[in-house]
Amino acid sequence: MAEDNSKWLPLLSAALGADAMSTDPEVLNAFSHDETEDLHAMPHVVCRPSSTEEVAAIMRIAHEHGIPVTPAAARTGLSGGAIPVQGGISLSMERLHRILSIDEANFQAVVEPGVINQVFHEACKEKGLFYPPDPSSWGTSTLGGNVAYNAGGPKAVKYGVTSAYVLNLEVVLPNGDILWTGANTLKNSTGYNLTQLFVGSEGTLGVITKIVLRLIPYPKVHFTLLAPFASAEMACAAVARIFQAGVTPSGLEFMERDAIDWTL
C-alpha cells in the first residue's frame, strides 16, 4: 500500500525541482490515458526527469515508499501500457530526447528514450545510415517506447522488428540501481542476454534511459510497385512466389479496391 502523498511528494520535489513534476489536474488527465479506447486511470503526480540520475532518484523514492511507477513516452500505444492503473507516479521520458552519437564507422547510435523515431531516422539518413523499424506511429512515437514494446512496422517483413537493432541498454531498476545490460558489439555471447529481456518488457522490469542501436547502410534504390489482382487468393499466391523467387521486399500491403480509390 502506497504511503500518504504528503510523505513522498516533498521528497520528489527536493530531488527533481518543482519544474520537473506536476500535480496539475490537466497534466494528470493527459497522462491518464494513451491511444487505447475507453481506458484511463489518474496518476498522483507526473515526473519529467532530465537525466538517468534523476530517474534513479525517482525510483529509489518510489521503492522506499511503495509507490507505483508507470513509464510513459509519447503515449501512442494501443494496449494501455502507459496508463497508471494503480495511480502513483507517471514517469514521462519526454525530456530525455537527445541523440547522443551516431557512429558512422561502427554503424551504431546512442540515443535517449524520448527521441522520436522519425527524427532519428532522418538524422541517420543524413549520414548515409538506416534505422529500419517503422511503426505506424513513427512520426510521434519514441525510441524508448518502441524498445519497450518491441515495435515493428511494414518494413519488418525484410528487416525485422526493434529487437534486431538493440545492442545495449542503460536501465534503472526498481530500487534505483543503474546498469548496462550488454555491450556495444554486434556479437556478445557472454552470460545472460539481459538486453533482449528488457526489449518488449513494457516497463515492467525497469526504466530504459539510454539505447545503443545497430544501424545499416541506407538503401541505394527505392521503388514502389502497385499490382492488381482479380482475387485475394491470387494476391496471396503472388506473395509466396515473390519470396520463392529470392526477392525480399521491404514491405507488402494488401489493399481492396475501395481503399485504393479513397487513397488516389
mmCIF file of C-alpha atoms in Angstrom:
data_model
loop_
_atom_site.group_PDB
_atom_site.id
_atom_site.type_symbol
_atom_site.label_atom_id
_atom_site.label_comp_id
_atom_site.label_asym_id
_atom_site.label_seq_id
_atom_site.Cartn_x
_atom_site.Cartn_y
_atom_site.Cartn_z
ATOM 1 C CA MET A 1 0.000 0.000 0.000
ATOM 2 C CA ALA A 2 1.413 3.384 -1.002
ATOM 3 C CA GLU A 3 2.026 5.912 1.735
ATOM 4 C CA ASP A 4 0.172 9.188 2.070
ATOM 5 C CA ASN A 5 1.172 11.638 -0.675
ATOM 6 C CA SER A 6 2.369 14.222 1.830
ATOM 7 C CA LYS A 7 5.230 11.931 2.837
ATOM 8 C CA TRP A 8 6.787 11.271 -0.559
ATOM 9 C CA LEU A 9 5.799 14.165 -2.839
ATOM 10 C CA PRO A 10 8.140 16.581 -0.988
ATOM 11 C CA LEU A 11 10.970 14.079 -1.460
ATOM 12 C CA LEU A 12 10.363 14.035 -5.211
ATOM 13 C CA SER A 13 10.266 17.826 -5.287
ATOM 14 C CA ALA A 14 13.585 18.028 -3.438
ATOM 15 C CA ALA A 15 15.198 15.501 -5.784
ATOM 16 C CA LEU A 16 13.883 16.931 -9.064
ATOM 17 C CA GLY A 17 12.848 20.524 -8.524
ATOM 18 C CA ALA A 18 9.309 21.829 -8.785
ATOM 19 C CA ASP A 19 9.510 22.335 -12.564
ATOM 20 C CA ALA A 20 10.097 18.609 -13.153
ATOM 21 C CA MET A 21 6.901 17.385 -11.523
ATOM 22 C CA SER A 22 3.249 18.301 -11.712
ATOM 23 C CA THR A 23 0.014 17.598 -9.883
ATOM 24 C CA ASP A 24 -1.964 19.938 -12.123
ATOM 25 C CA PRO A 25 -5.299 18.238 -12.976
ATOM 26 C CA GLU A 26 -4.911 18.941 -16.700
ATOM 27 C CA VAL A 27 -1.450 17.370 -16.769
ATOM 28 C CA LEU A 28 -2.610 14.381 -14.733
ATOM 29 C CA ASN A 29 -5.522 13.891 -17.106
ATOM 30 C CA ALA A 30 -3.190 13.986 -20.136
ATOM 31 C CA PHE A 31 -1.159 11.149 -18.611
ATOM 32 C CA SER A 32 -4.212 9.146 -17.547
ATOM 33 C CA HIS A 33 -4.603 7.575 -20.986
ATOM 34 C CA ASP A 34 -2.852 6.628 -24.205
ATOM 35 C CA GLU A 35 -4.478 5.821 -27.554
ATOM 36 C CA THR A 36 -6.302 2.828 -26.077
ATOM 37 C CA GLU A 37 -10.063 3.358 -26.273
ATOM 38 C CA ASP A 38 -12.139 3.693 -23.094
ATOM 39 C CA LEU A 39 -9.294 3.109 -20.659
ATOM 40 C CA HIS A 40 -7.827 5.661 -18.280
ATOM 41 C CA ALA A 41 -6.506 5.983 -14.734
ATOM 42 C CA MET A 42 -5.206 9.082 -12.979
ATOM 43 C CA PRO A 43 -1.668 9.251 -11.595
ATOM 44 C CA HIS A 44 -0.967 11.127 -8.385
ATOM 45 C CA VAL A 45 1.926 13.018 -9.964
ATOM 46 C CA VAL A 46 3.714 13.340 -13.305
ATOM 47 C CA CYS A 47 7.519 13.435 -13.126
ATOM 48 C CA ARG A 48 9.685 14.671 -16.000
ATOM 49 C CA PRO A 49 13.314 13.769 -15.283
ATOM 50 C CA SER A 50 16.145 15.133 -17.436
ATOM 51 C CA SER A 51 18.859 12.589 -16.628
ATOM 52 C CA THR A 52 19.475 8.998 -15.667
ATOM 53 C CA GLU A 53 20.395 10.149 -12.177
ATOM 54 C CA GLU A 54 17.028 11.850 -11.749
ATOM 55 C CA VAL A 55 15.235 8.704 -12.921
ATOM 56 C CA ALA A 56 17.235 6.739 -10.349
ATOM 57 C CA ALA A 57 16.270 9.208 -7.612
ATOM 58 C CA ILE A 58 12.585 8.825 -8.505
ATOM 59 C CA MET A 59 12.815 5.041 -8.464
ATOM 60 C CA ARG A 60 14.608 4.986 -5.103
ATOM 61 C CA ILE A 61 11.931 7.166 -3.510
ATOM 62 C CA ALA A 62 9.147 5.122 -5.064
ATOM 63 C CA HIS A 63 10.790 1.871 -3.944
ATOM 64 C CA GLU A 64 11.257 3.061 -0.366
ATOM 65 C CA HIS A 65 7.656 4.268 -0.050
ATOM 66 C CA GLY A 66 5.822 1.624 -2.069
ATOM 67 C CA ILE A 67 4.733 3.996 -4.843
ATOM 68 C CA PRO A 68 3.738 2.508 -8.226
ATOM 69 C CA VAL A 69 5.673 3.907 -11.201
ATOM 70 C CA THR A 70 4.427 3.787 -14.796
ATOM 71 C CA PRO A 71 6.909 4.877 -17.501
ATOM 72 C CA ALA A 72 5.342 6.951 -20.265
ATOM 73 C CA ALA A 73 6.753 8.080 -23.580
ATOM 74 C CA ALA A 74 4.611 9.553 -26.370
ATOM 75 C CA ARG A 75 1.574 7.543 -25.199
ATOM 76 C CA THR A 76 0.727 6.404 -28.740
ATOM 77 C CA GLY A 77 0.253 2.769 -27.730
ATOM 78 C CA LEU A 78 -2.981 0.849 -28.177
ATOM 79 C CA SER A 79 -2.606 -1.650 -25.344
ATOM 80 C CA GLY A 80 -2.764 0.588 -22.274
ATOM 81 C CA GLY A 81 0.874 0.159 -21.301
ATOM 82 C CA ALA A 82 1.389 3.819 -20.361
ATOM 83 C CA ILE A 83 -1.754 4.064 -18.234
ATOM 84 C CA PRO A 84 -1.030 4.328 -14.472
ATOM 85 C CA VAL A 85 -3.696 1.824 -13.433
ATOM 86 C CA GLN A 86 -2.501 1.889 -9.805
ATOM 87 C CA GLY A 87 -2.032 5.647 -9.617
ATOM 88 C CA GLY A 88 1.291 6.725 -8.189
ATOM 89 C CA ILE A 89 3.927 8.236 -10.482
ATOM 90 C CA SER A 90 3.598 8.658 -14.218
ATOM 91 C CA LEU A 91 7.237 8.821 -15.315
ATOM 92 C CA SER A 92 7.485 10.876 -18.500
ATOM 93 C CA MET A 93 10.614 10.396 -20.601
ATOM 94 C CA GLU A 94 9.931 13.430 -22.813
ATOM 95 C CA ARG A 95 12.932 15.442 -21.552
ATOM 96 C CA LEU A 96 15.362 12.616 -22.306
ATOM 97 C CA HIS A 97 15.289 13.314 -26.026
ATOM 98 C CA ARG A 98 18.891 13.631 -27.206
ATOM 99 C CA ILE A 99 20.651 11.752 -29.971
ATOM 100 C CA LEU A 100 23.948 11.346 -28.133
ATOM 101 C CA SER A 101 26.002 9.954 -31.010
ATOM 102 C CA ILE A 102 25.796 8.411 -34.467
ATOM 103 C CA ASP A 103 28.925 6.356 -35.127
ATOM 104 C CA GLU A 104 29.350 6.048 -38.902
ATOM 105 C CA ALA A 105 32.410 3.802 -38.631
ATOM 106 C CA ASN A 106 30.787 1.227 -36.358
ATOM 107 C CA PHE A 107 27.200 1.602 -37.604
ATOM 108 C CA GLN A 108 25.854 2.390 -34.152
ATOM 109 C CA ALA A 109 23.978 5.159 -32.405
ATOM 110 C CA VAL A 110 23.394 6.053 -28.768
ATOM 111 C CA VAL A 111 20.104 7.759 -28.008
ATOM 112 C CA GLU A 112 17.909 8.712 -25.097
ATOM 113 C CA PRO A 113 14.445 7.127 -24.915
ATOM 114 C CA GLY A 114 12.472 10.275 -25.727
ATOM 115 C CA VAL A 115 13.867 10.633 -29.276
ATOM 116 C CA ILE A 116 11.110 10.467 -31.904
ATOM 117 C CA ASN A 117 11.550 7.556 -34.309
ATOM 118 C CA GLN A 118 11.201 9.675 -37.466
ATOM 119 C CA VAL A 119 13.612 12.329 -36.167
ATOM 120 C CA PHE A 120 16.202 9.623 -35.556
ATOM 121 C CA HIS A 121 15.545 8.042 -38.950
ATOM 122 C CA GLU A 122 16.202 11.367 -40.690
ATOM 123 C CA ALA A 123 19.350 12.053 -38.643
ATOM 124 C CA CYS A 124 20.721 8.656 -39.664
ATOM 125 C CA LYS A 125 19.799 9.230 -43.312
ATOM 126 C CA GLU A 126 21.885 12.412 -43.364
ATOM 127 C CA LYS A 127 24.915 10.240 -42.576
ATOM 128 C CA GLY A 128 24.052 7.556 -45.117
ATOM 129 C CA LEU A 129 22.747 5.190 -42.446
ATOM 130 C CA PHE A 130 19.406 3.475 -41.969
ATOM 131 C CA TYR A 131 17.330 2.511 -38.931
ATOM 132 C CA PRO A 132 14.612 0.231 -40.346
ATOM 133 C CA PRO A 133 11.905 -0.223 -37.648
ATOM 134 C CA ASP A 134 8.959 1.905 -38.750
ATOM 135 C CA PRO A 135 5.848 1.579 -36.573
ATOM 136 C CA SER A 136 2.771 3.314 -37.948
ATOM 137 C CA SER A 137 3.187 5.991 -35.264
ATOM 138 C CA TRP A 138 6.838 6.637 -36.197
ATOM 139 C CA GLY A 139 6.215 10.368 -36.567
ATOM 140 C CA THR A 140 5.217 10.671 -32.902
ATOM 141 C CA SER A 141 6.313 7.521 -31.075
ATOM 142 C CA THR A 142 9.632 7.447 -29.228
ATOM 143 C CA LEU A 143 12.514 5.023 -29.471
ATOM 144 C CA GLY A 144 12.135 4.181 -25.790
ATOM 145 C CA GLY A 145 8.521 3.227 -26.336
ATOM 146 C CA ASN A 146 9.466 1.283 -29.458
ATOM 147 C CA VAL A 147 12.020 -0.713 -27.467
ATOM 148 C CA ALA A 148 9.631 -1.260 -24.562
ATOM 149 C CA TYR A 149 7.046 -2.709 -26.949
ATOM 150 C CA ASN A 150 9.458 -4.277 -29.454
ATOM 151 C CA ALA A 151 7.664 -2.285 -32.140
ATOM 152 C CA GLY A 152 7.646 -3.215 -35.787
ATOM 153 C CA GLY A 153 6.049 -1.900 -38.946
ATOM 154 C CA PRO A 154 5.637 -2.623 -42.651
ATOM 155 C CA LYS A 155 9.407 -2.991 -43.167
ATOM 156 C CA ALA A 156 9.571 -5.814 -40.616
ATOM 157 C CA VAL A 157 8.999 -8.304 -43.425
ATOM 158 C CA LYS A 158 12.512 -7.525 -44.695
ATOM 159 C CA TYR A 159 14.381 -6.006 -41.776
ATOM 160 C CA GLY A 160 12.753 -7.397 -38.635
ATOM 161 C CA VAL A 161 11.412 -5.572 -35.582
ATOM 162 C CA THR A 162 13.092 -3.354 -32.987
ATOM 163 C CA SER A 163 14.763 -6.213 -31.101
ATOM 164 C CA ALA A 164 17.012 -6.897 -34.105
ATOM 165 C CA TYR A 165 18.639 -3.464 -33.693
ATOM 166 C CA VAL A 166 19.108 -3.089 -29.933
ATOM 167 C CA LEU A 167 22.699 -3.763 -28.865
ATOM 168 C CA ASN A 168 22.757 -2.412 -25.336
ATOM 169 C CA LEU A 169 20.567 -0.582 -22.841
ATOM 170 C CA GLU A 170 21.146 1.597 -19.832
ATOM 171 C CA VAL A 171 18.315 0.884 -17.411
ATOM 172 C CA VAL A 172 17.277 1.984 -13.956
ATOM 173 C CA LEU A 173 15.997 -0.893 -11.849
ATOM 174 C CA PRO A 174 13.018 -0.578 -9.464
ATOM 175 C CA ASN A 175 15.337 0.014 -6.487
ATOM 176 C CA GLY A 176 17.163 2.839 -8.286
ATOM 177 C CA ASP A 177 20.268 0.901 -9.318
ATOM 178 C CA ILE A 178 21.684 1.788 -12.761
ATOM 179 C CA LEU A 179 23.118 -0.859 -15.067
ATOM 180 C CA TRP A 180 24.059 -1.559 -18.666
ATOM 181 C CA THR A 181 22.533 -4.769 -19.976
ATOM 182 C CA GLY A 182 25.105 -5.777 -22.589
ATOM 183 C CA ALA A 183 27.911 -4.482 -24.779
ATOM 184 C CA ASN A 184 28.198 -2.190 -27.792
ATOM 185 C CA THR A 185 29.149 -5.015 -30.122
ATOM 186 C CA LEU A 186 27.342 -6.965 -32.827
ATOM 187 C CA LYS A 187 28.427 -10.246 -31.239
ATOM 188 C CA ASN A 188 28.059 -10.565 -27.481
ATOM 189 C CA SER A 189 27.579 -14.141 -26.330
ATOM 190 C CA THR A 190 28.765 -13.702 -22.755
ATOM 191 C CA GLY A 191 26.299 -14.511 -19.989
ATOM 192 C CA TYR A 192 22.579 -13.908 -19.928
ATOM 193 C CA ASN A 193 21.054 -11.801 -22.687
ATOM 194 C CA LEU A 194 19.655 -9.088 -20.434
ATOM 195 C CA THR A 195 19.282 -6.669 -23.326
ATOM 196 C CA GLN A 196 16.688 -8.792 -25.090
ATOM 197 C CA LEU A 197 14.988 -9.483 -21.757
ATOM 198 C CA PHE A 198 14.252 -5.767 -21.421
ATOM 199 C CA VAL A 199 13.172 -5.348 -25.058
ATOM 200 C CA GLY A 200 9.406 -5.797 -25.115
ATOM 201 C CA SER A 201 9.099 -5.805 -21.312
ATOM 202 C CA GLU A 202 6.815 -2.725 -21.394
ATOM 203 C CA GLY A 203 8.465 -1.039 -18.414
ATOM 204 C CA THR A 204 7.822 -3.921 -16.017
ATOM 205 C CA LEU A 205 11.499 -4.675 -15.301
ATOM 206 C CA GLY A 206 12.997 -1.198 -15.178
ATOM 207 C CA VAL A 207 13.199 2.168 -16.895
ATOM 208 C CA ILE A 208 15.234 2.498 -20.090
ATOM 209 C CA THR A 209 17.390 5.636 -20.036
ATOM 210 C CA LYS A 210 19.840 5.073 -22.920
ATOM 211 C CA ILE A 211 19.702 2.860 -26.007
ATOM 212 C CA VAL A 212 22.537 1.653 -28.236
ATOM 213 C CA LEU A 213 21.149 0.835 -31.681
ATOM 214 C CA ARG A 214 22.598 -1.032 -34.637
ATOM 215 C CA LEU A 215 22.389 0.729 -38.000
ATOM 216 C CA ILE A 216 22.824 -0.432 -41.593
ATOM 217 C CA PRO A 217 23.826 1.409 -44.799
ATOM 218 C CA TYR A 218 20.993 3.421 -46.295
ATOM 219 C CA PRO A 219 19.436 1.579 -49.270
ATOM 220 C CA LYS A 220 20.605 2.980 -52.596
ATOM 221 C CA VAL A 221 17.455 2.157 -54.583
ATOM 222 C CA HIS A 222 13.787 2.598 -53.740
ATOM 223 C CA PHE A 223 10.772 1.926 -55.883
ATOM 224 C CA THR A 224 7.103 1.157 -55.339
ATOM 225 C CA LEU A 225 5.047 -1.302 -57.366
ATOM 226 C CA LEU A 226 1.259 -1.419 -57.479
ATOM 227 C CA ALA A 227 -0.050 -4.703 -58.919
ATOM 228 C CA PRO A 228 -3.742 -5.520 -59.491
ATOM 229 C CA PHE A 229 -5.170 -8.992 -58.864
ATOM 230 C CA ALA A 230 -8.552 -10.468 -59.682
ATOM 231 C CA SER A 231 -8.941 -12.030 -56.237
ATOM 232 C CA ALA A 232 -7.455 -12.080 -52.743
ATOM 233 C CA GLU A 233 -6.367 -15.682 -53.331
ATOM 234 C CA MET A 234 -4.324 -14.676 -56.366
ATOM 235 C CA ALA A 235 -2.695 -11.832 -54.434
ATOM 236 C CA CYS A 236 -1.698 -14.172 -51.593
ATOM 237 C CA ALA A 237 -0.287 -16.700 -54.048
ATOM 238 C CA ALA A 238 1.808 -13.944 -55.634
ATOM 239 C CA VAL A 239 3.320 -13.081 -52.250
ATOM 240 C CA ALA A 240 4.568 -16.640 -51.832
ATOM 241 C CA ARG A 241 6.019 -16.646 -55.346
ATOM 242 C CA ILE A 242 7.874 -13.376 -54.708
ATOM 243 C CA PHE A 243 9.707 -14.882 -51.739
ATOM 244 C CA GLN A 244 10.283 -18.167 -53.539
ATOM 245 C CA ALA A 245 11.988 -16.196 -56.310
ATOM 246 C CA GLY A 246 14.543 -14.930 -53.789
ATOM 247 C CA VAL A 247 13.149 -11.392 -53.573
ATOM 248 C CA THR A 248 12.519 -9.894 -50.128
ATOM 249 C CA PRO A 249 10.612 -6.618 -50.445
ATOM 250 C CA SER A 250 10.814 -4.056 -47.651
ATOM 251 C CA GLY A 251 7.040 -4.159 -47.353
ATOM 252 C CA LEU A 252 3.957 -5.830 -48.763
ATOM 253 C CA GLU A 253 0.493 -4.415 -48.267
ATOM 254 C CA PHE A 254 -2.887 -5.631 -49.460
ATOM 255 C CA MET A 255 -5.475 -3.000 -50.410
ATOM 256 C CA GLU A 256 -9.022 -3.594 -51.570
ATOM 257 C CA ARG A 257 -10.393 -1.621 -54.495
ATOM 258 C CA ASP A 258 -12.286 0.810 -52.251
ATOM 259 C CA ALA A 259 -9.135 1.591 -50.256
ATOM 260 C CA ILE A 260 -7.221 2.368 -53.445
ATOM 261 C CA ASP A 261 -9.986 4.635 -54.720
ATOM 262 C CA TRP A 262 -10.054 6.550 -51.436
ATOM 263 C CA THR A 263 -6.253 6.939 -51.447
ATOM 264 C CA LEU A 264 -5.652 8.011 -55.046
#
